[in-house]
Structure formats: structure tokens, C-alpha cells
Tab-separated table of C-alpha atoms in Angstrom:
chain	number	residue	atom	x	y	z
I	1	MET	CA	-0.302	-0.194	0.432
I	2	VAL	CA	0.976	3.475	-0.584
I	3	LYS	CA	1.884	5.740	1.801
I	4	PHE	CA	1.030	8.784	2.927
I	5	SER	CA	2.355	11.645	5.137
I	6	VAL	CA	-0.266	13.593	6.903
I	7	GLU	CA	0.196	16.868	5.154
I	8	GLU	CA	-0.028	14.341	1.723
I	9	ILE	CA	-3.562	13.279	3.436
I	10	LEU	CA	-4.895	16.418	4.465
I	11	LEU	CA	-4.106	17.648	0.761
I	12	GLY	CA	-5.456	15.171	0.117
I	13	ILE	CA	-8.800	15.152	1.865
I	14	LYS	CA	-9.019	19.132	0.736
I	15	ASP	CA	-8.328	18.167	-2.784
I	16	ASN	CA	-10.727	15.675	-3.180
I	17	ASN	CA	-8.126	13.366	-4.059
I	18	ASN	CA	-9.488	9.548	-4.368
I	19	LEU	CA	-6.055	7.972	-3.537
I	20	VAL	CA	-5.757	9.700	-0.831
I	21	LEU	CA	-9.474	8.858	0.232
I	22	ASN	CA	-9.016	5.580	-0.694
I	23	TYR	CA	-5.808	5.594	0.928
I	24	ILE	CA	-7.945	6.707	4.661
I	25	TYR	CA	-10.811	3.818	4.123
I	26	ASP	CA	-8.074	0.969	3.920
I	27	LYS	CA	-6.235	2.177	6.275
I	28	TYR	CA	-8.433	3.020	9.234
I	29	TYR	CA	-11.847	2.273	8.339
I	30	LEU	CA	-12.324	-1.045	9.669
I	31	ASN	CA	-10.907	-0.678	12.846
I	32	PHE	CA	-12.902	1.862	13.815
I	33	GLU	CA	-15.927	0.136	12.276
I	34	SER	CA	-14.997	-2.799	14.983
I	35	PHE	CA	-15.112	-0.436	17.477
I	36	VAL	CA	-18.525	1.002	17.020
I	37	LEU	CA	-19.550	-2.544	16.158
I	38	GLY	CA	-17.726	-3.729	19.225
I	39	ASN	CA	-20.262	-0.741	21.166
I	40	ASN	CA	-23.425	-1.824	19.411
I	41	GLY	CA	-23.382	0.580	16.929
I	42	SER	CA	-23.907	-0.352	13.709
I	43	ASN	CA	-22.342	-0.510	10.582
I	44	LYS	CA	-24.637	2.925	9.149
I	45	ASP	CA	-23.754	4.579	12.110
I	46	ALA	CA	-19.851	3.712	11.331
I	47	GLU	CA	-19.940	4.887	8.186
I	48	ASP	CA	-21.960	8.312	8.627
I	49	ILE	CA	-19.716	8.698	11.709
I	50	PHE	CA	-16.475	7.976	9.410
I	51	GLN	CA	-17.619	9.821	6.715
I	52	ASP	CA	-18.558	13.072	8.805
I	53	ALA	CA	-14.953	13.204	10.883
I	54	ILE	CA	-13.297	13.835	6.801
I	55	ILE	CA	-15.543	16.217	6.253
I	56	ILE	CA	-15.403	17.978	9.352
I	57	ILE	CA	-11.061	17.820	9.109
I	58	PHE	CA	-11.600	19.362	5.687
I	59	LEU	CA	-13.542	22.098	7.366
I	60	LYS	CA	-10.391	22.189	9.544
I	61	VAL	CA	-8.392	22.217	7.179
I	62	LYS	CA	-10.276	24.995	4.584
I	63	GLU	CA	-11.174	27.733	7.671
I	64	GLU	CA	-8.179	27.024	9.725
I	65	LYS	CA	-4.897	25.862	7.960
I	66	LEU	CA	-4.764	22.950	10.406
I	67	ILE	CA	-1.330	21.655	11.256
I	68	ILE	CA	-1.456	18.275	12.926
I	69	THR	CA	1.831	17.470	15.057
I	70	CYS	CA	0.439	13.960	15.935
I	71	ASN	CA	0.352	11.192	13.434
I	72	PHE	CA	-3.067	11.289	11.354
I	73	ASN	CA	-4.615	7.816	13.208
I	74	THR	CA	-4.591	10.032	16.587
I	75	TYR	CA	-5.877	12.890	14.823
I	76	LEU	CA	-8.866	11.091	12.613
I	77	PHE	CA	-9.696	9.104	15.662
I	78	SER	CA	-10.078	12.310	18.303
I	79	VAL	CA	-12.632	13.166	15.701
I	80	CYS	CA	-14.314	10.426	15.520
I	81	ASN	CA	-14.490	9.846	18.928
I	82	LYS	CA	-16.255	13.460	19.578
I	83	LEU	CA	-18.975	12.115	17.018
I	84	TRP	CA	-19.569	9.086	18.278
I	85	LEU	CA	-20.063	10.512	22.275
I	86	LYS	CA	-22.650	13.337	20.273
I	87	TYR	CA	-23.968	10.279	18.760
I	88	LEU	CA	-24.460	8.859	22.145
I	89	GLU	CA	-25.693	12.192	24.255
I	90	LYS	CA	-28.379	11.656	21.118
I	91	ASN	CA	-29.119	7.965	21.159
I	92	LYS	CA	-28.927	7.614	24.646
I	93	ASN	CA	-29.773	3.245	24.414
I	94	HIS	CA	-26.056	2.964	23.591
I	95	ILE	CA	-23.479	2.339	26.133
I	96	LYS	CA	-20.194	3.388	26.497
I	97	THR	CA	-18.024	0.698	27.045
I	98	ASN	CA	-14.865	1.165	25.585
I	99	SER	CA	-11.849	2.019	26.051
I	100	PHE	CA	-11.060	4.211	23.205
I	101	ILE	CA	-13.504	6.705	24.387
I	102	ASN	CA	-11.320	7.762	26.860
I	103	GLU	CA	-8.127	7.332	24.615
I	104	THR	CA	-8.363	9.889	21.905
I	105	ASN	CA	-10.102	13.424	23.722
I	106	GLU	CA	-6.822	15.534	23.230
I	107	PHE	CA	-7.890	17.391	20.503
I	108	ASP	CA	-10.731	19.461	21.024
I	109	ILE	CA	-12.899	19.758	17.830
I	110	GLU	CA	-15.604	22.442	18.172
I	111	ASP	CA	-19.015	21.897	18.731
I	112	GLU	CA	-20.119	24.120	15.807
I	113	LEU	CA	-17.882	22.824	13.185
I	114	ILE	CA	-19.969	19.434	14.523
I	115	LEU	CA	-23.281	21.627	13.936
I	116	LYS	CA	-22.222	23.147	11.052
I	117	ASN	CA	-21.125	19.672	9.360
I	118	GLU	CA	-25.072	18.486	10.498
I	119	LYS	CA	-26.792	21.363	8.835
I	120	PHE	CA	-25.140	21.532	6.088
I	121	LYS	CA	-25.074	17.516	5.069
I	122	LEU	CA	-29.136	18.032	5.693
I	123	TYR	CA	-29.779	21.454	3.224
I	124	GLN	CA	-26.797	19.838	1.069
I	125	LYS	CA	-28.615	16.531	0.734
I	126	HIS	CA	-31.959	17.743	0.166
I	127	PHE	CA	-30.422	20.269	-2.184
I	128	LYS	CA	-29.200	17.230	-4.404
I	129	ASN	CA	-32.871	16.192	-4.287
I	130	LEU	CA	-34.075	19.030	-6.124
I	131	SER	CA	-34.145	18.884	-10.598
I	132	LYS	CA	-31.104	20.190	-11.927
I	133	THR	CA	-33.022	23.199	-12.956
I	134	CYS	CA	-34.039	24.052	-9.788
I	135	GLN	CA	-30.270	23.058	-8.588
I	136	ASN	CA	-28.474	25.537	-11.240
I	137	VAL	CA	-31.151	28.416	-10.849
I	138	LEU	CA	-30.258	28.907	-7.030
I	139	GLN	CA	-26.521	28.155	-7.216
I	140	LEU	CA	-26.652	30.509	-9.920
I	141	THR	CA	-28.387	33.530	-8.024
I	142	ILE	CA	-26.468	33.181	-5.024
I	143	LYS	CA	-23.399	33.150	-7.106
I	144	LYS	CA	-25.304	37.290	-7.798
I	145	MET	CA	-25.348	36.337	-11.605
I	146	PRO	CA	-27.774	38.766	-13.188
I	147	LEU	CA	-30.696	37.364	-13.421
I	148	LYS	CA	-30.705	38.003	-17.546
I	149	LYS	CA	-28.122	36.520	-17.860
I	150	ILE	CA	-29.381	33.512	-16.094
I	151	ALA	CA	-32.174	33.434	-17.949
I	152	THR	CA	-30.137	33.384	-21.562
I	153	LYS	CA	-27.471	30.710	-19.885
I	154	THR	CA	-30.602	28.201	-18.847
I	155	GLY	CA	-33.339	28.730	-21.574
I	156	PHE	CA	-35.779	30.998	-19.139
I	157	LYS	CA	-38.007	33.473	-21.142
I	158	ASN	CA	-36.453	36.354	-19.724
I	159	ALA	CA	-35.321	37.474	-15.454
I	160	LYS	CA	-38.699	37.527	-14.591
I	161	SER	CA	-39.429	33.878	-14.917
I	162	VAL	CA	-35.772	32.828	-13.644
I	163	LYS	CA	-36.577	34.855	-10.342
I	164	ARG	CA	-40.171	33.375	-9.933
I	165	ARG	CA	-38.630	29.710	-10.583
I	166	LYS	CA	-35.610	30.655	-7.768
I	167	TYR	CA	-38.553	31.404	-5.464
I	168	LYS	CA	-40.267	28.414	-6.165
I	169	CYS	CA	-37.157	26.126	-6.373
I	170	LYS	CA	-35.984	27.818	-2.605
I	171	LYS	CA	-39.219	27.551	-0.961
I	172	ARG	CA	-39.641	23.790	-1.757
I	173	LEU	CA	-36.353	23.026	-0.646
I	174	ILE	CA	-36.923	24.978	2.818
I	175	ARG	CA	-40.399	22.877	3.197
I	176	ASN	CA	-38.086	19.666	2.497
I	177	ILE	CA	-35.599	20.361	4.918
I	178	LYS	CA	-38.083	21.725	7.154
I	179	SER	CA	-39.969	18.619	6.870
I	180	ASP	CA	-37.131	16.037	8.199
I	181	PRO	CA	-36.720	14.741	11.204
I	182	ALA	CA	-33.198	15.617	11.112
I	183	TYR	CA	-33.862	19.128	11.184
I	184	ARG	CA	-36.292	19.139	14.359
I	185	GLN	CA	-33.130	17.209	16.060
I	186	ILE	CA	-30.663	19.610	15.001
I	187	ASN	CA	-32.564	22.275	16.522
I	188	GLU	CA	-33.907	20.355	19.424
U	1	MET	CA	-44.669	40.570	-0.293
U	2	THR	CA	-44.362	37.348	1.299
U	3	TYR	CA	-42.386	36.544	4.201
U	4	PHE	CA	-40.278	34.402	2.249
U	5	GLU	CA	-39.791	37.121	-0.361
U	6	ILE	CA	-39.107	39.930	2.247
U	7	ILE	CA	-36.054	37.712	3.668
U	8	GLU	CA	-34.866	36.560	0.478
U	9	GLN	CA	-34.795	40.625	-0.918
U	10	ASP	CA	-33.352	41.397	1.994
U	11	ILE	CA	-30.855	38.819	1.357
U	12	ASN	CA	-29.857	39.837	-1.862
U	13	GLY	CA	-29.560	43.698	-1.332
U	14	GLU	CA	-32.828	44.188	-3.404
U	15	LEU	CA	-34.526	46.162	-0.697
U	16	SER	CA	-34.016	49.841	0.191
U	17	GLU	CA	-32.625	51.123	3.111
U	18	GLU	CA	-36.320	52.162	5.069
U	19	GLU	CA	-37.770	48.393	4.338
U	20	SER	CA	-34.125	46.719	5.411
U	21	ILE	CA	-34.057	48.846	8.802
U	22	LEU	CA	-37.494	47.086	9.522
U	23	VAL	CA	-36.587	43.706	8.826
U	24	LYS	CA	-33.519	43.912	11.138
U	25	ASN	CA	-36.388	44.882	13.888
U	26	ARG	CA	-38.176	41.787	12.864
U	27	ILE	CA	-34.653	39.894	13.344
U	28	LYS	CA	-34.309	40.978	16.420
U	29	THR	CA	-38.056	40.912	17.904
U	30	GLN	CA	-39.570	38.063	16.159
U	31	SER	CA	-37.810	35.102	17.140
U	32	GLN	CA	-39.640	32.819	14.321
U	33	PHE	CA	-38.689	35.601	11.488
U	34	ALA	CA	-35.274	35.547	13.041
U	35	ASP	CA	-35.085	31.821	12.902
U	36	ASP	CA	-36.202	32.049	9.174
U	37	TYR	CA	-34.014	34.305	8.454
U	38	LYS	CA	-31.019	32.240	9.927
U	39	LEU	CA	-32.009	29.721	7.882
U	40	GLN	CA	-32.629	30.870	4.023
U	41	LEU	CA	-28.591	32.671	5.168
U	42	GLU	CA	-27.373	28.500	5.603
U	43	ILE	CA	-28.890	27.199	2.578
U	44	ASP	CA	-27.267	29.627	0.255
U	45	GLU	CA	-24.401	29.050	2.451
U	46	ALA	CA	-24.233	25.556	2.205
U	47	ILE	CA	-25.439	24.653	-1.377
U	48	SER	CA	-22.665	27.154	-2.541
U	49	GLU	CA	-20.070	24.836	-1.386
U	50	ASN	CA	-19.467	22.760	-4.063
U	51	GLU	CA	-16.426	21.365	-2.770
U	52	ILE	CA	-17.744	19.794	0.114
U	53	MET	CA	-20.892	18.122	-1.881
U	54	ASP	CA	-18.378	17.011	-4.631
U	55	LEU	CA	-16.209	15.714	-1.268
U	56	ARG	CA	-19.244	13.858	0.695
U	57	GLU	CA	-20.594	12.234	-2.880
U	58	ASN	CA	-16.780	10.999	-3.418
U	59	ILE	CA	-16.383	9.871	-0.047
U	60	GLN	CA	-19.944	8.044	-0.275
U	61	ASN	CA	-18.537	6.022	-3.631
U	62	ILE	CA	-15.692	4.952	-2.095
U	63	PHE	CA	-17.604	3.673	0.654
U	64	ASN	CA	-20.132	1.775	-1.755
U	65	GLN	CA	-17.281	0.435	-3.567
U	66	LYS	CA	-15.567	-0.586	-0.804
U	67	SER	CA	-18.585	-2.176	0.333
U	68	THR	CA	-19.479	-4.213	-2.263
U	69	VAL	CA	-15.634	-5.518	-2.956
U	70	LYS	CA	-15.599	-6.284	1.024
U	71	LYS	CA	-19.398	-8.368	0.662
U	72	GLY	CA	-18.352	-10.041	-2.248
U	73	ILE	CA	-15.501	-11.427	-0.580
U	74	ILE	CA	-16.351	-12.041	2.864
U	75	LYS	CA	-14.572	-14.086	5.080
U	76	GLU	CA	-17.331	-15.462	7.680
U	77	LEU	CA	-15.709	-17.385	9.852
U	78	ILE	CA	-17.570	-16.375	12.261
U	79	SER	CA	-20.348	-18.752	12.888
U	80	PHE	CA	-18.379	-21.676	13.893
U	81	ASP	CA	-20.436	-24.094	12.049
U	82	SER	CA	-18.980	-27.134	11.511
U	83	TYR	CA	-18.366	-26.600	7.832
U	84	LEU	CA	-15.614	-24.116	8.738
U	85	LYS	CA	-13.437	-26.476	11.275
U	86	PRO	CA	-12.408	-29.435	8.515
U	87	ALA	CA	-11.598	-26.476	6.068
U	88	ILE	CA	-9.166	-24.605	9.008
U	89	ALA	CA	-8.017	-28.344	9.682
U	90	ALA	CA	-7.341	-28.886	6.373
U	91	ALA	CA	-5.304	-25.885	5.790
U	92	ILE	CA	-3.126	-26.116	8.742
U	93	THR	CA	-2.748	-30.093	7.774
U	94	VAL	CA	-1.270	-28.539	4.526
U	95	VAL	CA	1.127	-26.589	5.987
U	96	LEU	CA	2.525	-29.359	8.447
U	97	VAL	CA	2.856	-31.611	5.858
U	98	VAL	CA	4.945	-29.384	3.251
U	99	ALA	CA	7.000	-28.874	6.280
U	100	SER	CA	7.421	-32.226	7.689
U	101	ILE	CA	8.798	-33.113	4.178
U	102	LEU	CA	11.040	-30.353	4.330
U	103	LEU	CA	12.329	-30.221	7.517
U	104	PHE	CA	12.419	-33.639	8.855
U	105	ASN	CA	14.434	-36.014	6.300
U	106	THR	CA	17.178	-36.327	9.135
U	107	SER	CA	17.575	-36.281	12.901
U	108	THR	CA	19.210	-33.402	14.223
U	109	ASN	CA	19.280	-31.669	17.549
U	110	TYR	CA	18.162	-28.085	17.134
U	111	THR	CA	18.013	-25.287	20.210
U	112	ASN	CA	14.768	-24.547	21.254
U	113	ASP	CA	14.401	-21.733	19.535
U	114	GLN	CA	14.961	-23.536	16.224
U	115	LEU	CA	12.397	-26.236	16.656
U	116	PHE	CA	9.727	-23.638	16.732
U	117	THR	CA	10.931	-21.678	13.655
U	118	MET	CA	10.857	-25.025	11.832
U	119	ASN	CA	7.307	-26.017	13.018
U	120	PHE	CA	5.733	-22.734	13.032
U	121	GLU	CA	3.454	-21.746	10.147
U	122	SER	CA	1.436	-18.661	9.411
U	123	ILE	CA	-2.200	-20.067	9.443
U	124	PRO	CA	-4.212	-18.622	6.368
U	125	THR	CA	-7.976	-17.192	6.873
U	126	ILE	CA	-10.526	-19.626	5.332
U	127	SER	CA	-12.520	-17.755	2.550
U	128	ASN	CA	-16.350	-18.276	2.567
U	129	THR	CA	-18.730	-15.907	0.523
U	130	ARG	CA	-21.547	-16.114	2.995
U	131	SER	CA	-23.953	-12.511	3.961
U	132	VAL	CA	-23.043	-10.896	7.055
U	133	SER	CA	-26.029	-11.707	9.405
U	134	ASN	CA	-25.326	-9.270	12.519
U	135	ASN	CA	-22.843	-7.127	13.961
U	136	SER	CA	-21.266	-9.853	15.744
U	137	ASN	CA	-20.458	-11.649	12.606
U	138	GLN	CA	-19.130	-8.164	10.908
U	139	LEU	CA	-16.871	-7.455	14.181
U	140	MET	CA	-15.783	-10.810	13.821
U	141	ASN	CA	-15.322	-10.414	10.017
U	142	ASN	CA	-13.641	-7.229	10.643
U	143	ALA	CA	-11.040	-9.957	13.128
U	144	PHE	CA	-10.279	-12.079	9.925
U	145	GLN	CA	-9.707	-9.170	7.747
U	146	LEU	CA	-6.992	-7.775	10.098
U	147	TYR	CA	-5.682	-11.032	10.431
U	148	GLU	CA	-5.108	-11.323	6.847
U	149	GLN	CA	-3.614	-7.910	6.467
U	150	LYS	CA	-1.656	-8.487	9.262
U	151	GLN	CA	-2.994	-5.925	11.199
U	152	PHE	CA	-2.378	-9.067	14.178
U	153	ASN	CA	-2.430	-6.324	17.120
U	154	GLU	CA	-5.630	-4.675	15.850
U	155	ALA	CA	-7.014	-8.210	15.140
U	156	ILE	CA	-6.487	-8.829	18.924
U	157	VAL	CA	-8.459	-6.489	20.339
U	158	ILE	CA	-11.453	-8.152	18.130
U	159	PHE	CA	-10.906	-11.480	18.889
U	160	ASN	CA	-10.282	-10.584	22.660
U	161	LYS	CA	-13.742	-9.642	23.055
U	162	PHE	CA	-15.561	-13.541	22.202
U	163	GLU	CA	-13.553	-15.062	24.990
U	164	SER	CA	-15.986	-17.771	25.087
U	165	ASN	CA	-15.577	-18.844	21.441
U	166	LYS	CA	-12.777	-20.914	20.505
U	167	LEU	CA	-12.399	-20.158	16.889
U	168	SER	CA	-11.663	-16.565	17.893
U	169	GLN	CA	-9.423	-17.772	20.751
U	170	PHE	CA	-7.312	-20.472	18.909
U	171	PHE	CA	-6.685	-17.367	16.001
U	172	LEU	CA	-6.075	-15.065	19.427
U	173	GLY	CA	-3.217	-17.379	20.096
U	174	ILE	CA	-1.512	-17.000	16.914
U	175	SER	CA	-2.277	-13.558	16.324
U	176	TYR	CA	-0.127	-13.526	19.681
U	177	ILE	CA	2.621	-15.657	18.026
U	178	GLU	CA	2.749	-13.403	15.344
U	179	ILE	CA	3.707	-10.704	16.994
U	180	ASN	CA	6.506	-12.740	19.189
U	181	GLN	CA	3.892	-12.547	22.577
U	182	TYR	CA	4.217	-16.098	23.501
U	183	GLN	CA	3.259	-16.019	27.046
U	184	ASN	CA	0.184	-14.728	26.228
U	185	ALA	CA	-0.484	-16.609	22.964
U	186	SER	CA	0.126	-19.832	25.260
U	187	ILE	CA	-2.778	-18.424	28.102
U	188	ALA	CA	-5.235	-18.394	24.999
U	189	PHE	CA	-4.262	-21.641	23.982
U	190	SER	CA	-4.939	-22.811	27.245
U	191	GLU	CA	-7.960	-21.344	27.427
U	192	ILE	CA	-9.182	-23.374	24.640
U	193	LEU	CA	-7.719	-26.861	26.322
U	194	ASN	CA	-9.454	-26.032	29.673
U	195	ASP	CA	-12.523	-26.894	28.263
U	196	ASN	CA	-11.569	-30.632	26.043
U	197	ASN	CA	-14.567	-31.140	24.557
U	198	ASN	CA	-13.971	-28.495	21.859
U	199	LEU	CA	-12.386	-28.853	18.312
U	200	PHE	CA	-9.199	-26.773	18.471
U	201	THR	CA	-7.784	-28.998	21.518
U	202	GLU	CA	-5.764	-30.458	18.970
U	203	ASP	CA	-4.253	-27.530	17.567
U	204	SER	CA	-3.849	-25.582	20.892
U	205	ARG	CA	-2.073	-28.094	22.175
U	206	TRP	CA	0.349	-27.904	19.594
U	207	TYR	CA	0.858	-24.649	19.266
U	208	LEU	CA	0.930	-24.083	23.266
U	209	GLY	CA	3.774	-27.054	22.613
U	210	LEU	CA	5.781	-24.549	20.117
U	211	CYS	CA	5.103	-21.498	22.393
U	212	TYR	CA	6.856	-23.538	25.487
U	213	LEU	CA	9.468	-23.820	23.399
U	214	LYS	CA	10.082	-20.392	22.373
U	215	LEU	CA	9.594	-19.237	26.569
U	216	ASP	CA	12.318	-22.298	26.789
U	217	ASN	CA	9.866	-23.928	29.402
U	218	THR	CA	11.453	-27.320	27.849
U	219	GLN	CA	9.647	-29.299	30.714
U	220	LYS	CA	6.084	-28.512	29.587
U	221	ALA	CA	6.712	-28.925	25.824
U	222	LYS	CA	8.169	-32.153	26.367
U	223	GLU	CA	4.851	-33.166	28.119
U	224	LEU	CA	2.375	-31.813	25.788
U	225	PHE	CA	4.305	-33.218	22.886
U	226	ASN	CA	4.520	-36.817	24.554
U	227	LYS	CA	0.774	-36.177	24.909
U	228	ILE	CA	0.500	-35.550	21.265
U	229	VAL	CA	2.523	-38.651	20.825
U	230	ASN	CA	0.306	-40.899	22.825
U	231	SER	CA	-2.655	-39.410	20.729
U	232	ASN	CA	-3.989	-39.827	17.578
U	233	SER	CA	-3.493	-36.534	16.578
U	234	ILE	CA	-2.508	-35.201	13.192
U	235	TYR	CA	0.649	-33.837	14.927
U	236	LYS	CA	2.061	-37.316	16.427
U	237	SER	CA	4.588	-37.482	13.768
U	238	LYS	CA	5.991	-33.995	14.119
U	239	ALA	CA	5.634	-34.065	17.811
U	240	LYS	CA	7.860	-37.174	18.032
U	241	LYS	CA	10.516	-35.937	15.783
U	242	ILE	CA	10.542	-32.715	18.034
U	243	LEU	CA	10.960	-34.738	21.212
U	244	LYS	CA	14.059	-36.726	19.804
U	245	SER	CA	15.865	-33.414	19.262
U	246	LEU	CA	14.795	-32.082	22.538
């Protein structure tokens, strides 16, 4: 297996590099999955938490120019650990049993960052479920592209129709997000 | 203008200064309005983050691919079904026969260490393509995958969780040998031998004997190899040859 340094891994996450992401899975996932399964979690829990941990590391790399002085394994499991504890808080039927929990608390992963990831995940999931036209219109208007130009680019009759469609799409997106049980859970 | 449109237009800077001030007041005084305003802002931020969406999608794809591969080649040694045991015995036998042919054509005096090295061979796991039925099985699968990848320390952590399972205890012992922890290995094999009524007794006795060689406990090793010689064990001839060298 090709080996990557911590810096290469962080850069790979930032660049969405397939080779690095595959490496992370091959090298670290199985251990984490075993930990979750051994603590009454499911494969789905392990997958969700592990994936969220990578996104959180991405957010940290992007926002703070994260520098890790330990090995990547320690840092990754520290993030996973924090997410696992959050998960346990929400799902009180699970029992904390494994020593892994106490071993990797040395890094502080901000609650705000975890919340931001949860929100992004939910909003983006529903955004991806919209039609391609809706997705295009919403993204182009957020980028402040003039409505007239969007109309030309996307085949709408005029700026007014673009605006009408934008409102319709965004209202639908908000409605879908608000009706998702995860939205209530996030805002509890 | 609707509630929603007011918020949208304020976010987009389309309201007049006076209208915008009114919006700010509503944010301060009406919590529902403030929440919706915040939500609309957050949504805009989230859906403009293409990098995160692409990364999440890519990670999910990788997980899906790996999961498919994993299911295809999964090693379910787990439920300890009877059909697995002959397979394990067969694997061990192949190793032993080859080792016997290669190593015992002549009778020579060897040190305990040499005897161990000549007789110990890594045991491969046995493949079987069955779907995973529960968490416990999945966990054990992971242990065997780790074992196969020679990540013995990690495999040991999981094998240790299945104390009452003889198959798990057996591979726990072998894993300990692989990382040169012979004392721990001997404990695992002894545990199996404490319960005579299991299919790993014969193999465990042999490997425990090898551990004693490595631990330089010749007396105990001799006792075990003598037991093997006086039984119908598949290790009988090998044990006999070791005894000659001790």
C-alpha cells in the first residue's frame, strides 16, 4: 500500500483526491468500524461518523489551515470519537463501554463545527434531491449572476421567470428541509 | 410581498434602506422570523459549497465500492459452523505436511528456538462467501480481515472480545505468536485446552507446545508433545521428531 504523510493526507482531503480517500478508508476505517460494532453501533453508524469526520477535517483544513503534529490516525480517531460521543448523547440506548472513548480526547473539535457539518449535510442532501434546473438556478443566483444572464444560460424566457423559478425552488427546498426529522433534531 | 420574499430580497440587497431597517427590527423582535432568516442564509451558504458536496459524494462512492467488494469476498468464519472446521484443519494439515517433508528428513539436535522456527507456520484464514448476518459476525469478519492483512495487534483487540468462542481464541493465540507475545499466546491456547470438548484442542496443544519451546520451558513442552505422541493427533509424527531433538 502506498503511504502518505499527514500533510499529503490533509492536502488530499482538501483536493478530494481519490487515492488519498481510498487510502484513508483502507488504512483506518476497519478499526473504527470494529470499535463502533463492538459498542452496539451499526455499520451505518460507523460509516456516517467516519464520513462526517473526514468532512470536518476538510472544514478545519479549509478554515484554519490545520496543522497536525501527531499522526493522522490519532487525529482522525479523535474527531470520530467526538462524533461518536455526540451520537451517544442523541441515542441514549447505547452504552459507553470501550476504552477507546477515553484515549483520544486530546484534540478539541468545536461543537460549532460539528453543528455546521450536520446542517450542511441536511441542506445539501435536500438540495441534491431538487431538479437539475432548480439546482442551477439557485446556485447561479447565489453567485449573484444577473438574472438576465441566467435566463440566457438556462433557457428561461426572461429574468422574471428566473426569479419566479428561484423562489419556487427555494421554497420547496426549505419545505423539504423543515419536514425532515433531522431538522428538528438539529434544532432541539 | 410574502414573508419568504422579504427575507430573500433583504439577503440579496434588493430592499431599500428603510425596508432593510424594518427587517432588522423584525429579526430582533420576532424569533420565528429570525430563525427563518438564519435558515435561508445558512441554506445559501451550504448549497454554494460545491467542494463539500463533491467530497461527500466521492467519499460515499468509495464506501459503496468498498462495501461491494467487501461483501463479495467477505470471510465469514464466524458462526463457527461445522463446515468451517474441516477447512481449517485442512489448511493446518497442508502447512504441516509441507513442513514435515522439508524439515524432518534427517534427525539433528536443534535449539528450542530453531525447533519453533522450523515448526511454526502462519495459518491462512479460510475464505467463504456468505453474507453477513449480524453485528457480531461483521465484527468477527473484521478481525479475520485484519488478521489476513497482518494487522495482528488490531485483530487481537477484536478476538479478545469473543472470549467464549474457541475459533476466536485459537486465532487470538496465533496472532499473539505472530507478534512474538508467546506468554499471551500460551494463555489463549491453555484456555482452549481447559475445555476438552472442542475441535481446537488438538491444534491448541500443538501450538501451546511450540510456545513453550519459544518460552524455553522445555519440561512443559515435552509433556505436551508426549501427550500428542500418545494420541491420534495429526501432529503425532512431528511431535515425535521434536521430542527426539529435545
